[in-house]
Every structure is written in structure tokens, then in C-alpha cells.
Amino acid sequence: MTAPAVPQRLAAPEPGWTDTVDVVVIGSGIAGLTAALKARELGTVLVVTKDVVASGSTQWAQGGIAAALSPEDSPEEHLQDTLVAGAGLCDPDAVRALVTEGPDAVRDLIELGARFDTQANGEISLTREGGHHRNRIAHSGGDATGAEIERALVAAVKRLPDIRLIEHALVIDLLRADDGAIAGVTLHVMGEGQLDGIGAVRSRVVILASGGLGQLYAATTNPSVSTGDGMALALRAGAKVRDLEFVQFHPTVLWLGKSAKGQQPLVSEAVRGEGAFLVDHEGKRFMEGQHELADLAPRDIVAKAIMRQMLAGGKDHVYLDARHFGDEKWRVRFPTILASCRSHGIDPVRELIPVAPACHYSSGGVWTDLNGQTSVPGLYACGEVACTGVHGANRLASNSLLEGLVFAGRIATHLGKGLPELREPAEDTRIPGLVDADVVPELQRVMTVGAGVIRSASGLAEAGGALGKLIEQPAGEPGTPGWEATNLVTVASALIAAATVREESRGSHWREDHPDRDDQHWSGSLDLTLFADGERARPGTDFVPQSKENRQDG
Ligand code: SIN
């Protein structure tokens, strides 16, 4: 196994204060705030968020939220499109829950105050994105859907003083009782009066809603807070993660030059949904003939087609042509993208938009059942941090906001049957460790080269070796940069392990040394956990491809 061992828990000073609540929610995007709003009826709720409340990925979502809201559409058709995009790895029961409960969940959001764009007759305007055969994407402010949803949820939470919200609070590790069940969290709070510094919050339940892992890569659409914290916390607490090798690269991210790093501006799929198309450097369309939906094929297919164009032509981007929209359509329908292009000197009304794939979304994450329960009693997960089985090997566009909404609601419904008892945290005998905060840029480079869009056994082995060396670098004092770096390294190691084991290409996992999808051996999901390995812990899996014998026969 090429994936290096990582710290068993984070090195941090002892907690200086304690508090007790019924439910701790980690994260303040659509999943976390929905969970908090619903769980408040069951007991005391504390939401902790690492930066300010609206700093996560929800705020940045452009295209919209998918749901069968039109009379011409049906949950069954939404289910079919989701299963096809997921390339054989979706859990059909999870997808059914998503598509059947989705329309009412969106109506509840509207009831709460979220405003979606409407047509002249007052009906919600619905558009299309990659992989959808119907117009079913509701949007707000043209292309600012996430910001409107976040605004409505934050306003609702702030109207309810019984939900406590602590900003600038990074969860260090999960507390567990002697029987392994959740007993609370340890966290670091910056500047909250009495709750300043390191503390312990005891709770009956912890809900992870802390978002994704985009900062593992040099270029991503994710904000700087997306450092895989929830996945790392869960792994260190013994939880199972699933499908971690399926990292989605969004096909059309504004290309800002070779050396662009960190969060990059998205050019929503909805732009193609409204008629834009991809062209190469000669202005020739290249998606026609590659898939029946051409430029609106599922995201993995478009991203691969772009990568092939780039590799064949020795280029680092292609172009999106939406000049035919004209000035007014650009201003009304895509004001955010128009402003972002113009701020980088590109006028999409008159010019082609340079685009290239960049890391966008983790389809895998902390495994949950249909009620959002992880494999650790008392630990729940929803939103991007979770793997509910909805996305399989490739998420269908605009299913992520819906998943956060629906599965946060399912967690609350499940907890409504009875909260677990408050447990005494056990003594933590695991060996603490910390990674040097300065390794992050090199980690991002290594992951982009070896575990990015195109992978191979040798590239992954090199990435694993390089990561192992970064882990050995002497670390500084405990603090947010070092804790985030350790979380990134932990998730990177697990991702490399998963991507190495899956010797096929499927969905967003592209192995150039195993270029075909292989249903005979790899039609199952891959689960990983951390196993103690000396003073550290190493990701491992029990997944066995159907059989060696079959593989030789096949
Ligand atoms: C987009 O607007 O293209 C992103 C939508 C998504 O990631 O689902």
C-alpha cells in the first residue's frame, strides 16, 4: 500500500473549559444549518463553524438545486439521470429518498424565506445542467443560488436564539466513550469571551456537516475552509469512509493561467444548459458525437473530453462560447459569472471564455446509512462530508444542495425517535501528532500531479512517497494551520489508498493504466478505515475485487 501513515489524533493543549449540549453540529452550510433548524425541537443545539457562518461552499454554489418541480418532470426521471451519472455505484434507495423527498424539501426552503427566480406566470424558472434530461434546476439571482439559500438559512437560525452558533471554532477531535460511541468534541475557539481557547463540549450526538476537501488540490472551486476536516475527524474516530477516490473535477472553471492557485472562479454548467458550447483553440466544437447530450453530457464525460483535447493539442485550457447570449442575457441570467469574467479582463459577450477542469466536489466521504448515521454510534454526517450513496462515482449536477437539505432532514427525523444518552468521554490513549503547516502548497502540487484528474499506479505511488516525506517534516506549534495541514494529509493518504486499490476507470476516477470500466471486478464501493500502525495510523480497506481467479479469467 502506497498511502503513508498519519497522526492518530491531533496534538493540542488540554481543554481549559467544558460545556454540555445535546447536539453539536459542525459546519454552517445548507446541511449544517438545516440540521440545526430541525434538531432544535429535540434538545439544545450548538453549531460550530471554523470561519464566519457563510464562508463554506454553499455560498459559492451557482447553478442551483435540482428537483422534479415541473409537471413535465417526475422523481423517477430524476432518479434515472442520477443513477446514470453515478456510473453504477449509487445506492438506489438513497437516490429514491433524495428525488422523492427533494421537491417538498425545496418548498420548505421557500417557506423559510429562500427566493428562487420565477417566470412571468409566477412559476419557478427551471434550467438544465449536465446529465439532466429535463429542466429541473431551480436558481436564484440568476447564478447566485447558494448565496440566497445561505442567506435564508442564516436569517432563520439568527431568528432562533435557542440555536447557539460559535464562529471561528475549529473542532480538533471527536470525544468517544469507553464503548466507542460519541461523547462530544474538543475544539479551539478564537475570541468568544468565556469560551476562548481549547475546550471540550460534551454531547449526545455530533452531526458532521463540514463540507469537502477541495484544498487538497492546487486549483479548486472550493473556498479556503474546505480542508477535509470532517473526513479526517471521522477517520481518526474510527468511522468508515466510502468512495473517496471519486473526486469530481468541474469541467468549466475560469482558466487564469498556469500558476493560478487556490479558489478559482466557476463558470456554471447552467451556462451550457442555456446554450453555450465548448470549442478548441481552432474554434471547433468537440463535444458533439461524444455523447447524446453533447455539451450537456454528465460532468465526468465533459471533463475527460476537455482533458483529452488539452493533452492532444498540448494546451492547458479550452474555450466556452456564449457570445450569442448577448449583453442582456448575460446581465440578467449570469450576473455573477459576468462580473467575475470581467474582473479578470474577459468579456464573455464578445470573447471566448478560457476554461479548464479544477477540483470541485468529493462524491465520497464519511459513510452513512439512509438516516445519516455513520459507523460510529452517535456520529451523523450530511452534505459534502458524507457519502450517503446518492452520488456513486460521479455526482449529477445540482444534486449536492438537495442532498444536504434532504439528508439533514432525515437525520433530524431519525433523532426524533430518541436521542442517545450523554456519555462520559473515555481517556484518550492515542498518540498525538501534527504535520508542518508549511507543507500545504507542496501537498497540493503532489496531489494535483499524482492523484488529480488522470491517475496511474506509478503516479499514485509517487504521490504517496512524497506525502510520506511531507509528514516527516518537523511541525511547529499546535494551531489552526497545523491542524488543517494534518487533516489535509490524513484525507490525502486515504484518497491515495482508495485510488490505488481501484484498478479501473469509472465516473470521475480515471486510471490511465486501467482505462476501462470493469463491472466484473469493481462494481462495488470501497470502504476505508484508519488502522493503528506503530505511533501512527494507516488507511486500509477490506475490499476484495470479486476474485483473483475471476480477474485472470476475465
Ligand atoms: C455549477 O453551477 O455548474 C455547479 C453545480 C454543481 O456543482 O452541482
PDB file of N, CA and C in Angstrom, residues 461-551:
ATOM      1  N   ALA A 461       1.768   6.051  -6.545  1.00  0.00           N
ATOM      2  CA  ALA A 461       2.862   5.619  -5.664  1.00  0.00           C
ATOM      3  C   ALA A 461       3.816   6.785  -5.402  1.00  0.00           C
ATOM      4  N   GLU A 462       4.080   7.562  -6.449  1.00  0.00           N
ATOM      5  CA  GLU A 462       4.950   8.743  -6.261  1.00  0.00           C
ATOM      6  C   GLU A 462       4.309   9.748  -5.314  1.00  0.00           C
ATOM      7  N   ALA A 463       3.009   9.944  -5.495  1.00  0.00           N
ATOM      8  CA  ALA A 463       2.295  10.897  -4.628  1.00  0.00           C
ATOM      9  C   ALA A 463       2.348  10.404  -3.171  1.00  0.00           C
ATOM     10  N   GLY A 464       2.154   9.089  -2.985  1.00  0.00           N
ATOM     11  CA  GLY A 464       2.196   8.522  -1.629  1.00  0.00           C
ATOM     12  C   GLY A 464       3.573   8.695  -1.000  1.00  0.00           C
ATOM     13  N   GLY A 465       4.635   8.456  -1.823  1.00  0.00           N
ATOM     14  CA  GLY A 465       6.008   8.606  -1.312  1.00  0.00           C
ATOM     15  C   GLY A 465       6.285  10.043  -0.913  1.00  0.00           C
ATOM     16  N   ALA A 466       5.872  10.971  -1.768  1.00  0.00           N
ATOM     17  CA  ALA A 466       6.126  12.393  -1.489  1.00  0.00           C
ATOM     18  C   ALA A 466       5.362  12.833  -0.246  1.00  0.00           C
ATOM     19  N   LEU A 467       4.135  12.340  -0.121  1.00  0.00           N
ATOM     20  CA  LEU A 467       3.314  12.695   1.042  1.00  0.00           C
ATOM     21  C   LEU A 467       3.977  12.186   2.333  1.00  0.00           C
ATOM     22  N   GLY A 468       4.513  10.965   2.252  1.00  0.00           N
ATOM     23  CA  GLY A 468       5.193  10.379   3.416  1.00  0.00           C
ATOM     24  C   GLY A 468       6.332  11.273   3.893  1.00  0.00           C
ATOM     25  N   LYS A 469       7.067  11.855   2.929  1.00  0.00           N
ATOM     26  CA  LYS A 469       8.188  12.743   3.307  1.00  0.00           C
ATOM     27  C   LYS A 469       7.656  14.030   3.939  1.00  0.00           C
ATOM     28  N   LEU A 470       6.556  14.546   3.414  1.00  0.00           N
ATOM     29  CA  LEU A 470       5.994  15.784   3.982  1.00  0.00           C
ATOM     30  C   LEU A 470       5.554  15.560   5.433  1.00  0.00           C
ATOM     31  N   ILE A 471       5.043  14.368   5.700  1.00  0.00           N
ATOM     32  CA  ILE A 471       4.569  14.066   7.058  1.00  0.00           C
ATOM     33  C   ILE A 471       5.741  14.051   8.046  1.00  0.00           C
ATOM     34  N   GLU A 472       6.925  13.663   7.542  1.00  0.00           N
ATOM     35  CA  GLU A 472       8.102  13.578   8.418  1.00  0.00           C
ATOM     36  C   GLU A 472       8.707  14.943   8.745  1.00  0.00           C
ATOM     37  N   GLN A 473       8.358  15.966   7.988  1.00  0.00           N
ATOM     38  CA  GLN A 473       8.938  17.303   8.226  1.00  0.00           C
ATOM     39  C   GLN A 473       8.581  17.785   9.642  1.00  0.00           C
ATOM     40  N   PRO A 474       9.531  18.344  10.405  1.00  0.00           N
ATOM     41  CA  PRO A 474       9.215  18.752  11.780  1.00  0.00           C
ATOM     42  C   PRO A 474       8.104  19.801  11.807  1.00  0.00           C
ATOM     43  N   ALA A 475       7.137  19.593  12.705  1.00  0.00           N
ATOM     44  CA  ALA A 475       5.980  20.502  12.773  1.00  0.00           C
ATOM     45  C   ALA A 475       6.234  21.628  13.759  1.00  0.00           C
ATOM     46  N   GLY A 476       5.511  22.728  13.578  1.00  0.00           N
ATOM     47  CA  GLY A 476       5.596  23.841  14.520  1.00  0.00           C
ATOM     48  C   GLY A 476       4.658  23.620  15.704  1.00  0.00           C
ATOM     49  N   GLU A 477       4.244  24.726  16.305  1.00  0.00           N
ATOM     50  CA  GLU A 477       3.344  24.660  17.461  1.00  0.00           C
ATOM     51  C   GLU A 477       1.927  24.304  17.007  1.00  0.00           C
ATOM     52  N   PRO A 478       1.135  23.612  17.871  1.00  0.00           N
ATOM     53  CA  PRO A 478      -0.261  23.350  17.515  1.00  0.00           C
ATOM     54  C   PRO A 478      -1.014  24.658  17.271  1.00  0.00           C
ATOM     55  N   GLY A 479      -1.898  24.655  16.296  1.00  0.00           N
ATOM     56  CA  GLY A 479      -2.698  25.830  15.933  1.00  0.00           C
ATOM     57  C   GLY A 479      -3.429  25.522  14.643  1.00  0.00           C
ATOM     58  N   THR A 480      -4.337  26.402  14.243  1.00  0.00           N
ATOM     59  CA  THR A 480      -5.186  26.100  13.085  1.00  0.00           C
ATOM     60  C   THR A 480      -4.399  25.683  11.836  1.00  0.00           C
ATOM     61  N   PRO A 481      -3.315  26.393  11.444  1.00  0.00           N
ATOM     62  CA  PRO A 481      -2.623  25.963  10.214  1.00  0.00           C
ATOM     63  C   PRO A 481      -2.109  24.513  10.298  1.00  0.00           C
ATOM     64  N   GLY A 482      -1.529  24.145  11.422  1.00  0.00           N
ATOM     65  CA  GLY A 482      -1.012  22.776  11.570  1.00  0.00           C
ATOM     66  C   GLY A 482      -2.140  21.751  11.654  1.00  0.00           C
ATOM     67  N   TRP A 483      -3.236  22.091  12.329  1.00  0.00           N
ATOM     68  CA  TRP A 483      -4.372  21.149  12.409  1.00  0.00           C
ATOM     69  C   TRP A 483      -4.979  20.941  11.031  1.00  0.00           C
ATOM     70  N   GLU A 484      -5.131  22.039  10.269  1.00  0.00           N
ATOM     71  CA  GLU A 484      -5.692  21.888   8.919  1.00  0.00           C
ATOM     72  C   GLU A 484      -4.750  21.074   8.029  1.00  0.00           C
ATOM     73  N   ALA A 485      -3.440  21.349   8.152  1.00  0.00           N
ATOM     74  CA  ALA A 485      -2.470  20.601   7.336  1.00  0.00           C
ATOM     75  C   ALA A 485      -2.547  19.107   7.680  1.00  0.00           C
ATOM     76  N   THR A 486      -2.705  18.781   8.960  1.00  0.00           N
ATOM     77  CA  THR A 486      -2.780  17.373   9.366  1.00  0.00           C
ATOM     78  C   THR A 486      -4.062  16.741   8.810  1.00  0.00           C
ATOM     79  N   ASN A 487      -5.150  17.495   8.844  1.00  0.00           N
ATOM     80  CA  ASN A 487      -6.394  16.969   8.270  1.00  0.00           C
ATOM     81  C   ASN A 487      -6.244  16.724   6.772  1.00  0.00           C
ATOM     82  N   LEU A 488      -5.616  17.668   6.078  1.00  0.00           N
ATOM     83  CA  LEU A 488      -5.415  17.502   4.633  1.00  0.00           C
ATOM     84  C   LEU A 488      -4.577  16.261   4.336  1.00  0.00           C
ATOM     85  N   VAL A 489      -3.502  16.097   5.094  1.00  0.00           N
ATOM     86  CA  VAL A 489      -2.612  14.952   4.879  1.00  0.00           C
ATOM     87  C   VAL A 489      -3.355  13.630   5.164  1.00  0.00           C
ATOM     88  N   THR A 490      -4.185  13.642   6.174  1.00  0.00           N
ATOM     89  CA  THR A 490      -4.941  12.432   6.542  1.00  0.00           C
ATOM     90  C   THR A 490      -5.884  12.034   5.405  1.00  0.00           C
ATOM     91  N   VAL A 491      -6.606  13.020   4.872  1.00  0.00           N
ATOM     92  CA  VAL A 491      -7.554  12.714   3.798  1.00  0.00           C
ATOM     93  C   VAL A 491      -6.792  12.361   2.511  1.00  0.00           C
ATOM     94  N   ALA A 492      -5.677  13.048   2.272  1.00  0.00           N
ATOM     95  CA  ALA A 492      -4.872  12.750   1.072  1.00  0.00           C
ATOM     96  C   ALA A 492      -4.394  11.301   1.105  1.00  0.00           C
ATOM     97  N   SER A 493      -3.948  10.858   2.269  1.00  0.00           N
ATOM     98  CA  SER A 493      -3.446   9.490   2.378  1.00  0.00           C
ATOM     99  C   SER A 493      -4.570   8.488   2.092  1.00  0.00           C
ATOM    100  N   ALA A 494      -5.752   8.742   2.647  1.00  0.00           N
ATOM    101  CA  ALA A 494      -6.884   7.831   2.424  1.00  0.00           C
ATOM    102  C   ALA A 494      -7.302   7.852   0.952  1.00  0.00           C
ATOM    103  N   LEU A 495      -7.267   9.041   0.350  1.00  0.00           N
ATOM    104  CA  LEU A 495      -7.669   9.152  -1.064  1.00  0.00           C
ATOM    105  C   LEU A 495      -6.682   8.389  -1.960  1.00  0.00           C
ATOM    106  N   ILE A 496      -5.393   8.535  -1.665  1.00  0.00           N
ATOM    107  CA  ILE A 496      -4.381   7.816  -2.459  1.00  0.00           C
ATOM    108  C   ILE A 496      -4.587   6.302  -2.309  1.00  0.00           C
ATOM    109  N   ALA A 497      -4.882   5.875  -1.077  1.00  0.00           N
ATOM    110  CA  ALA A 497      -5.115   4.435  -0.846  1.00  0.00           C
ATOM    111  C   ALA A 497      -6.282   3.954  -1.691  1.00  0.00           C
ATOM    112  N   ALA A 498      -7.389   4.683  -1.667  1.00  0.00           N
ATOM    113  CA  ALA A 498      -8.587   4.261  -2.403  1.00  0.00           C
ATOM    114  C   ALA A 498      -8.329   4.268  -3.910  1.00  0.00           C
ATOM    115  N   ALA A 499      -7.674   5.327  -4.384  1.00  0.00           N
ATOM    116  CA  ALA A 499      -7.444   5.464  -5.828  1.00  0.00           C
ATOM    117  C   ALA A 499      -6.462   4.403  -6.329  1.00  0.00           C
ATOM    118  N   THR A 500      -5.570   3.955  -5.437  1.00  0.00           N
ATOM    119  CA  THR A 500      -4.608   2.913  -5.819  1.00  0.00           C
ATOM    120  C   THR A 500      -5.315   1.562  -5.924  1.00  0.00           C
ATOM    121  N   VAL A 501      -6.192   1.300  -4.973  1.00  0.00           N
ATOM    122  CA  VAL A 501      -6.864  -0.007  -4.961  1.00  0.00           C
ATOM    123  C   VAL A 501      -7.784  -0.171  -6.176  1.00  0.00           C
ATOM    124  N   ARG A 502      -8.509   0.875  -6.548  1.00  0.00           N
ATOM    125  CA  ARG A 502      -9.499   0.731  -7.635  1.00  0.00           C
ATOM    126  C   ARG A 502      -8.803   0.749  -8.997  1.00  0.00           C
ATOM    127  N   GLU A 503      -8.562  -0.457  -9.505  1.00  0.00           N
ATOM    128  CA  GLU A 503      -7.833  -0.591 -10.777  1.00  0.00           C
ATOM    129  C   GLU A 503      -8.802  -0.630 -11.952  1.00  0.00           C
ATOM    130  N   GLU A 504      -9.476   0.440 -12.164  1.00  0.00           N
ATOM    131  CA  GLU A 504     -10.374   0.611 -13.313  1.00  0.00           C
ATOM    132  C   GLU A 504     -10.622   2.112 -13.466  1.00  0.00           C
ATOM    133  N   SER A 505     -11.291   2.490 -14.558  1.00  0.00           N
ATOM    134  CA  SER A 505     -11.733   3.881 -14.722  1.00  0.00           C
ATOM    135  C   SER A 505     -13.248   3.878 -14.665  1.00  0.00           C
ATOM    136  N   ARG A 506     -13.780   4.716 -13.801  1.00  0.00           N
ATOM    137  CA  ARG A 506     -15.245   4.768 -13.629  1.00  0.00           C
ATOM    138  C   ARG A 506     -15.585   6.158 -13.090  1.00  0.00           C
ATOM    139  N   GLY A 507     -16.644   6.750 -13.651  1.00  0.00           N
ATOM    140  CA  GLY A 507     -17.061   8.060 -13.160  1.00  0.00           C
ATOM    141  C   GLY A 507     -15.891   9.027 -13.168  1.00  0.00           C
ATOM    142  N   SER A 508     -15.689   9.687 -12.035  1.00  0.00           N
ATOM    143  CA  SER A 508     -14.624  10.696 -12.003  1.00  0.00           C
ATOM    144  C   SER A 508     -13.257  10.112 -11.633  1.00  0.00           C
ATOM    145  N   HIS A 509     -13.158   8.803 -11.470  1.00  0.00           N
ATOM    146  CA  HIS A 509     -11.857   8.161 -11.194  1.00  0.00           C
ATOM    147  C   HIS A 509     -11.298   7.629 -12.517  1.00  0.00           C
ATOM    148  N   TRP A 510     -10.230   8.241 -12.977  1.00  0.00           N
ATOM    149  CA  TRP A 510      -9.670   7.946 -14.304  1.00  0.00           C
ATOM    150  C   TRP A 510      -8.253   7.418 -14.125  1.00  0.00           C
ATOM    151  N   ARG A 511      -8.083   6.089 -14.374  1.00  0.00           N
ATOM    152  CA  ARG A 511      -6.768   5.451 -14.281  1.00  0.00           C
ATOM    153  C   ARG A 511      -6.267   5.210 -15.694  1.00  0.00           C
ATOM    154  N   GLU A 512      -5.180   5.879 -16.093  1.00  0.00           N
ATOM    155  CA  GLU A 512      -4.719   5.680 -17.473  1.00  0.00           C
ATOM    156  C   GLU A 512      -4.117   4.288 -17.659  1.00  0.00           C
ATOM    157  N   ASP A 513      -3.719   3.632 -16.536  1.00  0.00           N
ATOM    158  CA  ASP A 513      -3.203   2.268 -16.659  1.00  0.00           C
ATOM    159  C   ASP A 513      -4.329   1.228 -16.623  1.00  0.00           C
ATOM    160  N   HIS A 514      -5.535   1.626 -16.317  1.00  0.00           N
ATOM    161  CA  HIS A 514      -6.713   0.739 -16.365  1.00  0.00           C
ATOM    162  C   HIS A 514      -7.844   1.563 -16.972  1.00  0.00           C
ATOM    163  N   PRO A 515      -7.801   1.789 -18.282  1.00  0.00           N
ATOM    164  CA  PRO A 515      -8.661   2.814 -18.880  1.00  0.00           C
ATOM    165  C   PRO A 515     -10.143   2.449 -18.982  1.00  0.00           C
ATOM    166  N   ASP A 516     -10.494   1.160 -18.743  1.00  0.00           N
ATOM    167  CA  ASP A 516     -11.904   0.790 -18.945  1.00  0.00           C
ATOM    168  C   ASP A 516     -12.643   0.618 -17.633  1.00  0.00           C
ATOM    169  N   ARG A 517     -13.938   0.792 -17.708  1.00  0.00           N
ATOM    170  CA  ARG A 517     -14.793   0.436 -16.574  1.00  0.00           C
ATOM    171  C   ARG A 517     -14.881  -1.080 -16.531  1.00  0.00           C
ATOM    172  N   ASP A 518     -14.735  -1.653 -15.323  1.00  0.00           N
ATOM    173  CA  ASP A 518     -14.676  -3.107 -15.190  1.00  0.00           C
ATOM    174  C   ASP A 518     -15.728  -3.546 -14.171  1.00  0.00           C
ATOM    175  N   ASP A 519     -16.939  -3.781 -14.698  1.00  0.00           N
ATOM    176  CA  ASP A 519     -18.044  -4.131 -13.795  1.00  0.00           C
ATOM    177  C   ASP A 519     -17.873  -5.505 -13.166  1.00  0.00           C
ATOM    178  N   GLN A 520     -17.097  -6.349 -13.825  1.00  0.00           N
ATOM    179  CA  GLN A 520     -16.953  -7.698 -13.284  1.00  0.00           C
ATOM    180  C   GLN A 520     -16.239  -7.686 -11.927  1.00  0.00           C
ATOM    181  N   HIS A 521     -15.275  -6.791 -11.783  1.00  0.00           N
ATOM    182  CA  HIS A 521     -14.468  -6.825 -10.553  1.00  0.00           C
ATOM    183  C   HIS A 521     -14.665  -5.635  -9.639  1.00  0.00           C
ATOM    184  N   TRP A 522     -15.141  -4.523 -10.174  1.00  0.00           N
ATOM    185  CA  TRP A 522     -15.109  -3.288  -9.409  1.00  0.00           C
ATOM    186  C   TRP A 522     -16.464  -2.607  -9.290  1.00  0.00           C
ATOM    187  N   SER A 523     -17.530  -3.419  -9.294  1.00  0.00           N
ATOM    188  CA  SER A 523     -18.848  -2.782  -9.280  1.00  0.00           C
ATOM    189  C   SER A 523     -19.320  -2.456  -7.868  1.00  0.00           C
ATOM    190  N   GLY A 524     -18.445  -2.646  -6.879  1.00  0.00           N
ATOM    191  CA  GLY A 524     -18.810  -2.305  -5.500  1.00  0.00           C
ATOM    192  C   GLY A 524     -18.093  -1.060  -5.023  1.00  0.00           C
ATOM    193  N   SER A 525     -18.594  -0.499  -3.917  1.00  0.00           N
ATOM    194  CA  SER A 525     -17.953   0.665  -3.311  1.00  0.00           C
ATOM    195  C   SER A 525     -16.798   0.217  -2.428  1.00  0.00           C
ATOM    196  N   LEU A 526     -15.850   1.114  -2.250  1.00  0.00           N
ATOM    197  CA  LEU A 526     -14.653   0.803  -1.483  1.00  0.00           C
ATOM    198  C   LEU A 526     -14.696   1.555  -0.147  1.00  0.00           C
ATOM    199  N   ASP A 527     -14.674   0.800   0.935  1.00  0.00           N
ATOM    200  CA  ASP A 527     -14.685   1.419   2.270  1.00  0.00           C
ATOM    201  C   ASP A 527     -13.283   1.419   2.845  1.00  0.00           C
ATOM    202  N   LEU A 528     -12.942   2.501   3.553  1.00  0.00           N
ATOM    203  CA  LEU A 528     -11.629   2.604   4.201  1.00  0.00           C
ATOM    204  C   LEU A 528     -11.808   2.993   5.655  1.00  0.00           C
ATOM    205  N   THR A 529     -10.910   2.490   6.502  1.00  0.00           N
ATOM    206  CA  THR A 529     -10.824   2.996   7.884  1.00  0.00           C
ATOM    207  C   THR A 529      -9.352   3.171   8.213  1.00  0.00           C
ATOM    208  N   LEU A 530      -9.073   3.871   9.312  1.00  0.00           N
ATOM    209  CA  LEU A 530      -7.677   4.014   9.755  1.00  0.00           C
ATOM    210  C   LEU A 530      -7.373   2.905  10.750  1.00  0.00           C
ATOM    211  N   PHE A 531      -6.234   2.241  10.570  1.00  0.00           N
ATOM    212  CA  PHE A 531      -5.788   1.189  11.492  1.00  0.00           C
ATOM    213  C   PHE A 531      -4.512   1.659  12.186  1.00  0.00           C
ATOM    214  N   ALA A 532      -4.411   1.361  13.491  1.00  0.00           N
ATOM    215  CA  ALA A 532      -3.193   1.745  14.214  1.00  0.00           C
ATOM    216  C   ALA A 532      -1.987   1.085  13.563  1.00  0.00           C
ATOM    217  N   ASP A 533      -0.903   1.860  13.397  1.00  0.00           N
ATOM    218  CA  ASP A 533       0.321   1.344  12.792  1.00  0.00           C
ATOM    219  C   ASP A 533       1.474   2.012  13.536  1.00  0.00           C
ATOM    220  N   GLY A 534       1.982   1.329  14.567  1.00  0.00           N
ATOM    221  CA  GLY A 534       3.000   1.937  15.425  1.00  0.00           C
ATOM    222  C   GLY A 534       2.427   3.169  16.106  1.00  0.00           C
ATOM    223  N   GLU A 535       3.175   4.274  16.001  1.00  0.00           N
ATOM    224  CA  GLU A 535       2.715   5.509  16.654  1.00  0.00           C
ATOM    225  C   GLU A 535       1.711   6.249  15.794  1.00  0.00           C
ATOM    226  N   ARG A 536       1.480   5.757  14.602  1.00  0.00           N
ATOM    227  CA  ARG A 536       0.567   6.456  13.683  1.00  0.00           C
ATOM    228  C   ARG A 536      -0.611   5.549  13.308  1.00  0.00           C
ATOM    229  N   ALA A 537      -1.340   5.956  12.270  1.00  0.00           N
ATOM    230  CA  ALA A 537      -2.479   5.168  11.783  1.00  0.00           C
ATOM    231  C   ALA A 537      -2.444   5.189  10.264  1.00  0.00           C
ATOM    232  N   ARG A 538      -2.851   4.083   9.661  1.00  0.00           N
ATOM    233  CA  ARG A 538      -2.728   3.970   8.202  1.00  0.00           C
ATOM    234  C   ARG A 538      -4.083   3.583   7.609  1.00  0.00           C
ATOM    235  N   PRO A 539      -4.451   4.185   6.472  1.00  0.00           N
ATOM    236  CA  PRO A 539      -5.732   3.805   5.862  1.00  0.00           C
ATOM    237  C   PRO A 539      -5.665   2.400   5.270  1.00  0.00           C
ATOM    238  N   GLY A 540      -6.706   1.644   5.485  1.00  0.00           N
ATOM    239  CA  GLY A 540      -6.756   0.288   4.935  1.00  0.00           C
ATOM    240  C   GLY A 540      -8.171  -0.064   4.535  1.00  0.00           C
ATOM    241  N   THR A 541      -8.279  -1.074   3.674  1.00  0.00           N
ATOM    242  CA  THR A 541      -9.601  -1.481   3.188  1.00  0.00           C
ATOM    243  C   THR A 541      -9.718  -2.993   3.202  1.00  0.00           C
ATOM    244  N   ASP A 542     -10.946  -3.463   3.394  1.00  0.00           N
ATOM    245  CA  ASP A 542     -11.197  -4.907   3.297  1.00  0.00           C
ATOM    246  C   ASP A 542     -11.687  -5.275   1.906  1.00  0.00           C
ATOM    247  N   PHE A 543     -11.785  -4.270   1.028  1.00  0.00           N
ATOM    248  CA  PHE A 543     -12.387  -4.526  -0.281  1.00  0.00           C
ATOM    249  C   PHE A 543     -11.543  -5.515  -1.081  1.00  0.00           C
ATOM    250  N   VAL A 544     -12.214  -6.540  -1.568  1.00  0.00           N
ATOM    251  CA  VAL A 544     -11.508  -7.504  -2.410  1.00  0.00           C
ATOM    252  C   VAL A 544     -12.229  -7.522  -3.750  1.00  0.00           C
ATOM    253  N   PRO A 545     -11.537  -7.257  -4.869  1.00  0.00           N
ATOM    254  CA  PRO A 545     -12.200  -7.391  -6.162  1.00  0.00           C
ATOM    255  C   PRO A 545     -12.711  -8.821  -6.284  1.00  0.00           C
ATOM    256  N   GLN A 546     -13.757  -9.060  -7.044  1.00  0.00           N
ATOM    257  CA  GLN A 546     -14.524 -10.303  -6.889  1.00  0.00           C
ATOM    258  C   GLN A 546     -13.685 -11.551  -6.615  1.00  0.00           C
ATOM    259  N   SER A 547     -12.700 -11.840  -7.404  1.00  0.00           N
ATOM    260  CA  SER A 547     -11.730 -12.870  -7.051  1.00  0.00           C
ATOM    261  C   SER A 547     -10.576 -12.810  -8.039  1.00  0.00           C
ATOM    262  N   LYS A 548      -9.423 -13.203  -7.571  1.00  0.00           N
ATOM    263  CA  LYS A 548      -8.235 -13.224  -8.430  1.00  0.00           C
ATOM    264  C   LYS A 548      -8.501 -14.127  -9.627  1.00  0.00           C
ATOM    265  N   GLU A 549      -9.163 -15.256  -9.328  1.00  0.00           N
ATOM    266  CA  GLU A 549      -9.426 -16.234 -10.368  1.00  0.00           C
ATOM    267  C   GLU A 549     -10.289 -15.602 -11.472  1.00  0.00           C
ATOM    268  N   ASN A 550     -11.347 -14.931 -11.030  1.00  0.00           N
ATOM    269  CA  ASN A 550     -12.215 -14.240 -11.983  1.00  0.00           C
ATOM    270  C   ASN A 550     -11.419 -13.264 -12.807  1.00  0.00           C
ATOM    271  N   ARG A 551     -10.523 -12.538 -12.113  1.00  0.00           N
ATOM    272  CA  ARG A 551      -9.785 -11.485 -12.810  1.00  0.00           C
ATOM    273  C   ARG A 551      -8.944 -12.082 -13.924  1.00  0.00           C
TER     274      ARG A 551
END
